mmCIF file of N, CA and C in Angstrom:
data_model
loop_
_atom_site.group_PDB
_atom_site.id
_atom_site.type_symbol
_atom_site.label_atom_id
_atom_site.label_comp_id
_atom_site.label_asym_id
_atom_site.label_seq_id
_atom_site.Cartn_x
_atom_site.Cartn_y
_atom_site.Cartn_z
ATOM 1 N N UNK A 1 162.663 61.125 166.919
ATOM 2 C CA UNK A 1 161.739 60.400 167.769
ATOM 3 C C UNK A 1 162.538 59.700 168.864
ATOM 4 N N UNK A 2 162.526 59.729 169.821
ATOM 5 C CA UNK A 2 162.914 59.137 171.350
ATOM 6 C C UNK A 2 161.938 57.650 171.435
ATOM 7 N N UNK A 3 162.605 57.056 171.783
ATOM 8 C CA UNK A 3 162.275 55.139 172.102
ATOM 9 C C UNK A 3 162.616 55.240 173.417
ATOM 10 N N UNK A 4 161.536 55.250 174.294
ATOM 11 C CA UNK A 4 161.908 54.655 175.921
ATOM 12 C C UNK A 4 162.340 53.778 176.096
ATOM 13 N N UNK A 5 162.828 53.209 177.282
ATOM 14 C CA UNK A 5 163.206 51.715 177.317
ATOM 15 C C UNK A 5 163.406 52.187 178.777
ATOM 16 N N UNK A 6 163.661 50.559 179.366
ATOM 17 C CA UNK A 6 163.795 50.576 180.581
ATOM 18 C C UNK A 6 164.805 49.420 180.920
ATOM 19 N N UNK A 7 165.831 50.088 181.892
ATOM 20 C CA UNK A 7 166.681 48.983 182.089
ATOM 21 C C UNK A 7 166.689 47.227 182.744
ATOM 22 N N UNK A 8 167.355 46.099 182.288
ATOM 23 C CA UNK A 8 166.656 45.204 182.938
ATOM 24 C C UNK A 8 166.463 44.942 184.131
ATOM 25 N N UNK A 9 165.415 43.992 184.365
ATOM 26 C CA UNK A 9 164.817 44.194 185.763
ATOM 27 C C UNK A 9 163.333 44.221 185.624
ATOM 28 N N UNK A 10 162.797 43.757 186.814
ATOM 29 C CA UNK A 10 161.095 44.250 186.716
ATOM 30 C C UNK A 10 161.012 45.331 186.836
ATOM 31 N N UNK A 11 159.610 45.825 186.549
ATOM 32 C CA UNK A 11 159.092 46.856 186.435
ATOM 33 C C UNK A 11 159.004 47.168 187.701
ATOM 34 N N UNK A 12 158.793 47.045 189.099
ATOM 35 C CA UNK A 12 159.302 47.467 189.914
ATOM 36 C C UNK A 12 159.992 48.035 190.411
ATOM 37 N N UNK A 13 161.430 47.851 189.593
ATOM 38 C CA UNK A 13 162.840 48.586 189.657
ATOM 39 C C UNK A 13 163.162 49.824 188.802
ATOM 40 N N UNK A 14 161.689 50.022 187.715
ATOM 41 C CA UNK A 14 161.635 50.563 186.448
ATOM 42 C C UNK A 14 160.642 51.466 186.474
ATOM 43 N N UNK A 15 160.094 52.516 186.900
ATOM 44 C CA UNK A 15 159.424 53.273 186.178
ATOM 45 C C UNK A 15 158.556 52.976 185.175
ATOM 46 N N UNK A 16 157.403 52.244 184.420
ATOM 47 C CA UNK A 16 157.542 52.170 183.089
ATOM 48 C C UNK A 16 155.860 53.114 182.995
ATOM 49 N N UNK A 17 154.935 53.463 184.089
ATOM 50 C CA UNK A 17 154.062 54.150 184.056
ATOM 51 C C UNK A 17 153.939 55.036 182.785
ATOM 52 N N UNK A 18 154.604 55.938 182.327
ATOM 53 C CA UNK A 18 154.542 56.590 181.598
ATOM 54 C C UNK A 18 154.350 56.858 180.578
ATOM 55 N N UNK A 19 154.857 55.166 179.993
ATOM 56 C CA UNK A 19 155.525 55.162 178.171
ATOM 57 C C UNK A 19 154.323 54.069 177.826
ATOM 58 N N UNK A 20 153.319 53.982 178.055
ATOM 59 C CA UNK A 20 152.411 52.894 177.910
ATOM 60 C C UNK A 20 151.204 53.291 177.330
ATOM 61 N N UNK A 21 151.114 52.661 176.299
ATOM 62 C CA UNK A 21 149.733 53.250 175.107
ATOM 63 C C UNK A 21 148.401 52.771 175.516
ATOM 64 N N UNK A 22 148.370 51.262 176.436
ATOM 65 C CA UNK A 22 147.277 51.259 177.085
ATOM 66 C C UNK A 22 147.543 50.639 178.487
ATOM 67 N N UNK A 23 145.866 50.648 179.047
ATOM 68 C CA UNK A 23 146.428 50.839 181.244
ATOM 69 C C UNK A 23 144.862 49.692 180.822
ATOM 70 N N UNK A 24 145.333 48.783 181.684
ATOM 71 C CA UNK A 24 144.219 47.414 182.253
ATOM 72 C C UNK A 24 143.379 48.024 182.789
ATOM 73 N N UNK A 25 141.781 48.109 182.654
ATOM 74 C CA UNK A 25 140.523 48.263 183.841
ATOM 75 C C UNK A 25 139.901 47.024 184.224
ATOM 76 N N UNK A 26 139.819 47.245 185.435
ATOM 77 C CA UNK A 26 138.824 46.046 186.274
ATOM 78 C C UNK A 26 137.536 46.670 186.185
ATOM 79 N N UNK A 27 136.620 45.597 185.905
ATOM 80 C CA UNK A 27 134.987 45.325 185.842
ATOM 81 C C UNK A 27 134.664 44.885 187.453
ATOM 82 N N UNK A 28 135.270 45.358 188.514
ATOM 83 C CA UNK A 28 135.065 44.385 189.852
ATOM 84 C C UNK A 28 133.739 43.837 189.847
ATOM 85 N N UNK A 29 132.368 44.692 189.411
ATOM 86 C CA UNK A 29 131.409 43.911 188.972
ATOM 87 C C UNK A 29 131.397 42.020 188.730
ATOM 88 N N UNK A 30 132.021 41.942 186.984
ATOM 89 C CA UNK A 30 132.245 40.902 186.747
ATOM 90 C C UNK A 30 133.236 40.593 187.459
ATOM 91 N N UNK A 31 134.281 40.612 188.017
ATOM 92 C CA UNK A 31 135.527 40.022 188.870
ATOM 93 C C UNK A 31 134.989 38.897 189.188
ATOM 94 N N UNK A 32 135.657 37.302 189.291
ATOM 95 C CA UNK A 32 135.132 36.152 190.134
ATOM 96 C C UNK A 32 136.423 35.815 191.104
ATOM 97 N N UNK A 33 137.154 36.888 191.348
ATOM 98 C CA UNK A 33 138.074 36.695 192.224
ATOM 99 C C UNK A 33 139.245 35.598 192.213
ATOM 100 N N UNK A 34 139.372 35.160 190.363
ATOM 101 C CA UNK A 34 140.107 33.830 190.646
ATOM 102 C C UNK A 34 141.799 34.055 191.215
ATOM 103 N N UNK A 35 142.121 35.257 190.979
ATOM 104 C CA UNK A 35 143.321 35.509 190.730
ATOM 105 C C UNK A 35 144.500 34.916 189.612
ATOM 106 N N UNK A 36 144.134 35.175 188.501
ATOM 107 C CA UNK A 36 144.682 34.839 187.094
ATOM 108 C C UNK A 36 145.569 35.780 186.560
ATOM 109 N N UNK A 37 144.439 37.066 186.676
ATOM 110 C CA UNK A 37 145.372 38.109 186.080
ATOM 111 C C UNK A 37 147.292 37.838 187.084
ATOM 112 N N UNK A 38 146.600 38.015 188.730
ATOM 113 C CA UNK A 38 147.674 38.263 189.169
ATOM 114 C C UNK A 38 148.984 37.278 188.944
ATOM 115 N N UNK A 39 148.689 36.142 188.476
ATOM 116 C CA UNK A 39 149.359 34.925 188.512
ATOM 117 C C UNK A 39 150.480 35.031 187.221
ATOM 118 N N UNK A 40 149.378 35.365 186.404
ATOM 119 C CA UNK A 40 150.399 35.805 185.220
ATOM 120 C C UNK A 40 151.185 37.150 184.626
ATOM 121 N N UNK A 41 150.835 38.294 185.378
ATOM 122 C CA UNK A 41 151.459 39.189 185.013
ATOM 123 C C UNK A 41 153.115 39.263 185.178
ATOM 124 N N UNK A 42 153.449 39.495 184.304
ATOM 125 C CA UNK A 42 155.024 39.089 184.262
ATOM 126 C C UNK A 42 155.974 40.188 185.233
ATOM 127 N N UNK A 43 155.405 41.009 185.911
ATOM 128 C CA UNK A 43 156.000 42.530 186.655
ATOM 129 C C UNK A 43 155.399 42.069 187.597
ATOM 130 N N UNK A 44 154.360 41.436 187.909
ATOM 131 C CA UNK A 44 154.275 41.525 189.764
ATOM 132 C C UNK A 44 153.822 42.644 189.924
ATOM 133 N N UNK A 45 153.142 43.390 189.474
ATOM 134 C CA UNK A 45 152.333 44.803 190.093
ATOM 135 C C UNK A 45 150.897 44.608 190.075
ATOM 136 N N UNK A 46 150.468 43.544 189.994
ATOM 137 C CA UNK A 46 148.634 43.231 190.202
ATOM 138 C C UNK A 46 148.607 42.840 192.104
ATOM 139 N N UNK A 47 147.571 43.540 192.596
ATOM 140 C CA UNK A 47 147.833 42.908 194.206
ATOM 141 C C UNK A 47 146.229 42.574 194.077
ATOM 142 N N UNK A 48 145.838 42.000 194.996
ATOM 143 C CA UNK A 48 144.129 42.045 195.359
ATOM 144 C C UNK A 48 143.748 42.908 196.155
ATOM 145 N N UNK A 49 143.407 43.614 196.521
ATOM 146 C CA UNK A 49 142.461 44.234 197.687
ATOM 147 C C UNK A 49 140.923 44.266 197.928
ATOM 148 N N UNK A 50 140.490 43.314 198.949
ATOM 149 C CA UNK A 50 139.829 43.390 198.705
ATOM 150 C C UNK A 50 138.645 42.466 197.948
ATOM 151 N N UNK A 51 139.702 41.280 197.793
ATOM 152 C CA UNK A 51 139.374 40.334 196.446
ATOM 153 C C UNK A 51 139.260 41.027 195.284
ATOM 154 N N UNK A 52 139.327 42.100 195.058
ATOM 155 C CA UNK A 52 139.541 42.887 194.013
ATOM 156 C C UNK A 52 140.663 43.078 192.966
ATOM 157 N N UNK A 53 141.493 42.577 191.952
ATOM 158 C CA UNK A 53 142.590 43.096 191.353
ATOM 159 C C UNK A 53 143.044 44.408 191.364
ATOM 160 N N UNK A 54 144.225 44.653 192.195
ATOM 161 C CA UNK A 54 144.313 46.304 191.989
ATOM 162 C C UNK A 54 145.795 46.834 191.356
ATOM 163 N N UNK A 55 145.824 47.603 190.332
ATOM 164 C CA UNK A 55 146.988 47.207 189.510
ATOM 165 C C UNK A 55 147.882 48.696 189.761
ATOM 166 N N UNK A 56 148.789 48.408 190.339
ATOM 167 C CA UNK A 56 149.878 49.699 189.907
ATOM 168 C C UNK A 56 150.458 50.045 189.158
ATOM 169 N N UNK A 57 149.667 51.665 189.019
ATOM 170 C CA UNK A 57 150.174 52.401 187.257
ATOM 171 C C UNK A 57 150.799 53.034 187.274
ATOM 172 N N UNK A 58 151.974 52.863 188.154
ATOM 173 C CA UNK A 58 152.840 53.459 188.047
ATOM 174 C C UNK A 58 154.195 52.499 187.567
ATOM 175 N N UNK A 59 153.983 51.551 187.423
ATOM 176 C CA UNK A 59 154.778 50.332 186.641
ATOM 177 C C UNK A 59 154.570 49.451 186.109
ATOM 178 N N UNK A 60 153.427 49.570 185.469
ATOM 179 C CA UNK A 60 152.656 48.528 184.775
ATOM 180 C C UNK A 60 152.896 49.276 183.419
ATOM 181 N N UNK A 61 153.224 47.702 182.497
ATOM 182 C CA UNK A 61 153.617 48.666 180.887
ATOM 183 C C UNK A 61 152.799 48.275 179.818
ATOM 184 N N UNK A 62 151.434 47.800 180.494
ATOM 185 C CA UNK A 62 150.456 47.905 179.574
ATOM 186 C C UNK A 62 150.476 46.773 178.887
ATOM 187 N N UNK A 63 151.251 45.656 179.069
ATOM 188 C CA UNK A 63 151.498 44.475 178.144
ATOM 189 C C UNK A 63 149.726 43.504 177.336
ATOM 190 N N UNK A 64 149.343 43.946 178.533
ATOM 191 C CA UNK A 64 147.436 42.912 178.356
ATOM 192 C C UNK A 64 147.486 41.893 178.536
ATOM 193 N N UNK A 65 148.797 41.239 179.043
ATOM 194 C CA UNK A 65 148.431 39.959 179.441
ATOM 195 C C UNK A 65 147.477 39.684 180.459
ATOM 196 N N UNK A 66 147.229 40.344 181.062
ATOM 197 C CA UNK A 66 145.957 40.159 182.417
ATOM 198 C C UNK A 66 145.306 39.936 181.758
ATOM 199 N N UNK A 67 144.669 40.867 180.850
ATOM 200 C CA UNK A 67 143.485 40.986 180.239
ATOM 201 C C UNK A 67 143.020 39.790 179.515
ATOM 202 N N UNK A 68 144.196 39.459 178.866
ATOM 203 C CA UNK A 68 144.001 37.957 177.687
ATOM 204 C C UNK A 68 144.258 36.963 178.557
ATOM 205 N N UNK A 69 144.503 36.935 179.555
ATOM 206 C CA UNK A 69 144.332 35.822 180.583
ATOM 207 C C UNK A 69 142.943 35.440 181.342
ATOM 208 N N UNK A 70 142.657 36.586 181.604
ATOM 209 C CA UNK A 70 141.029 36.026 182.312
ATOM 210 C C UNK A 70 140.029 35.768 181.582
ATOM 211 N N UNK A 71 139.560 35.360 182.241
ATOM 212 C CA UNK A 71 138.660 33.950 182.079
ATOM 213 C C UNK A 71 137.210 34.491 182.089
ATOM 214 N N UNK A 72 136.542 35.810 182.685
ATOM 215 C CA UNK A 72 135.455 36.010 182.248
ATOM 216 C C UNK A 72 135.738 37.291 181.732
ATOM 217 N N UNK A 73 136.647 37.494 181.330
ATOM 218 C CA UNK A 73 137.218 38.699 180.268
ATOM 219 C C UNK A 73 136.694 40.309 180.968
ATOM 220 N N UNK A 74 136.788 40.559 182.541
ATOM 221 C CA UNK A 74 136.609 41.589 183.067
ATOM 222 C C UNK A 74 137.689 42.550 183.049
ATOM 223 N N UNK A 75 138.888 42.333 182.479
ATOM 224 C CA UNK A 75 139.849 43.101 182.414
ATOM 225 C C UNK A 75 139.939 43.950 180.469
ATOM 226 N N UNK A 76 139.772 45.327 180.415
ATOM 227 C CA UNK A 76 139.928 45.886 179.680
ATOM 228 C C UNK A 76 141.075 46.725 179.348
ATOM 229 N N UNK A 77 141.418 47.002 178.265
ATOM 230 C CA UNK A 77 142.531 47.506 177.721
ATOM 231 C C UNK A 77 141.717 48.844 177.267
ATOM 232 N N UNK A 78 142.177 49.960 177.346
ATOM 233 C CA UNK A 78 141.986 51.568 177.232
ATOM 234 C C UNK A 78 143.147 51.652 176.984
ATOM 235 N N UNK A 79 143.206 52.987 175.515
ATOM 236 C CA UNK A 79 144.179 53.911 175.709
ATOM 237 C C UNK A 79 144.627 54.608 176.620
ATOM 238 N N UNK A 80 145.322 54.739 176.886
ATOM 239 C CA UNK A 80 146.070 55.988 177.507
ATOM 240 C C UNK A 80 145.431 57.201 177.918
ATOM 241 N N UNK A 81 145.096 57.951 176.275
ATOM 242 C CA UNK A 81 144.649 58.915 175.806
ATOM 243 C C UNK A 81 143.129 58.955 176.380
ATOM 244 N N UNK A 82 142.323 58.148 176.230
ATOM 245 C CA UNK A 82 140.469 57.431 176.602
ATOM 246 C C UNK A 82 140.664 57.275 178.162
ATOM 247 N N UNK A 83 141.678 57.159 178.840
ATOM 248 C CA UNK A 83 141.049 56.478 180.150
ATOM 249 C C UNK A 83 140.654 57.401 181.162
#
């Protein structure tokens, strides 16, 4: 069995798109635009557009902290596999 990893550094500098069992969805529906998710994601790959959260999956490693951060709980966690 192979263990990814990624060298230190943000995910920015890292690739980590790939190796991630689940990917954040926005409800922009529910969205209240506080910007929470973006505040706390520890990689810096949440931007707004839009007033919208828009998350890049191509280095985002699936952690859910967005998700368990907001506040009207519009951010969902999906497999990988489901999304």
């Amino acid at each position: 069995m192979i263990i990814p990893h990624a060298k230190p550094g943000t995910a920015t500098e890292n690739l980590t798109g790939e190796w991630k069992a689940y990917m954040p969805l926005v409800d922009g529906d529910k969205c209240i635009k506080c910007g929470i998710c973006q505040n706390f994601c520890p990689e810096g790959i949440m931007g707004v557009v839009k007033k919208i959260p828009e998350i890049d999956y191509d280095y985002c490693k699936g952690c859910s902290i967005c998700a368990n951060e907001c506040p009207v709980k519009c951010i969902k966690m999906e497999r990988v596999d489901d999304a």
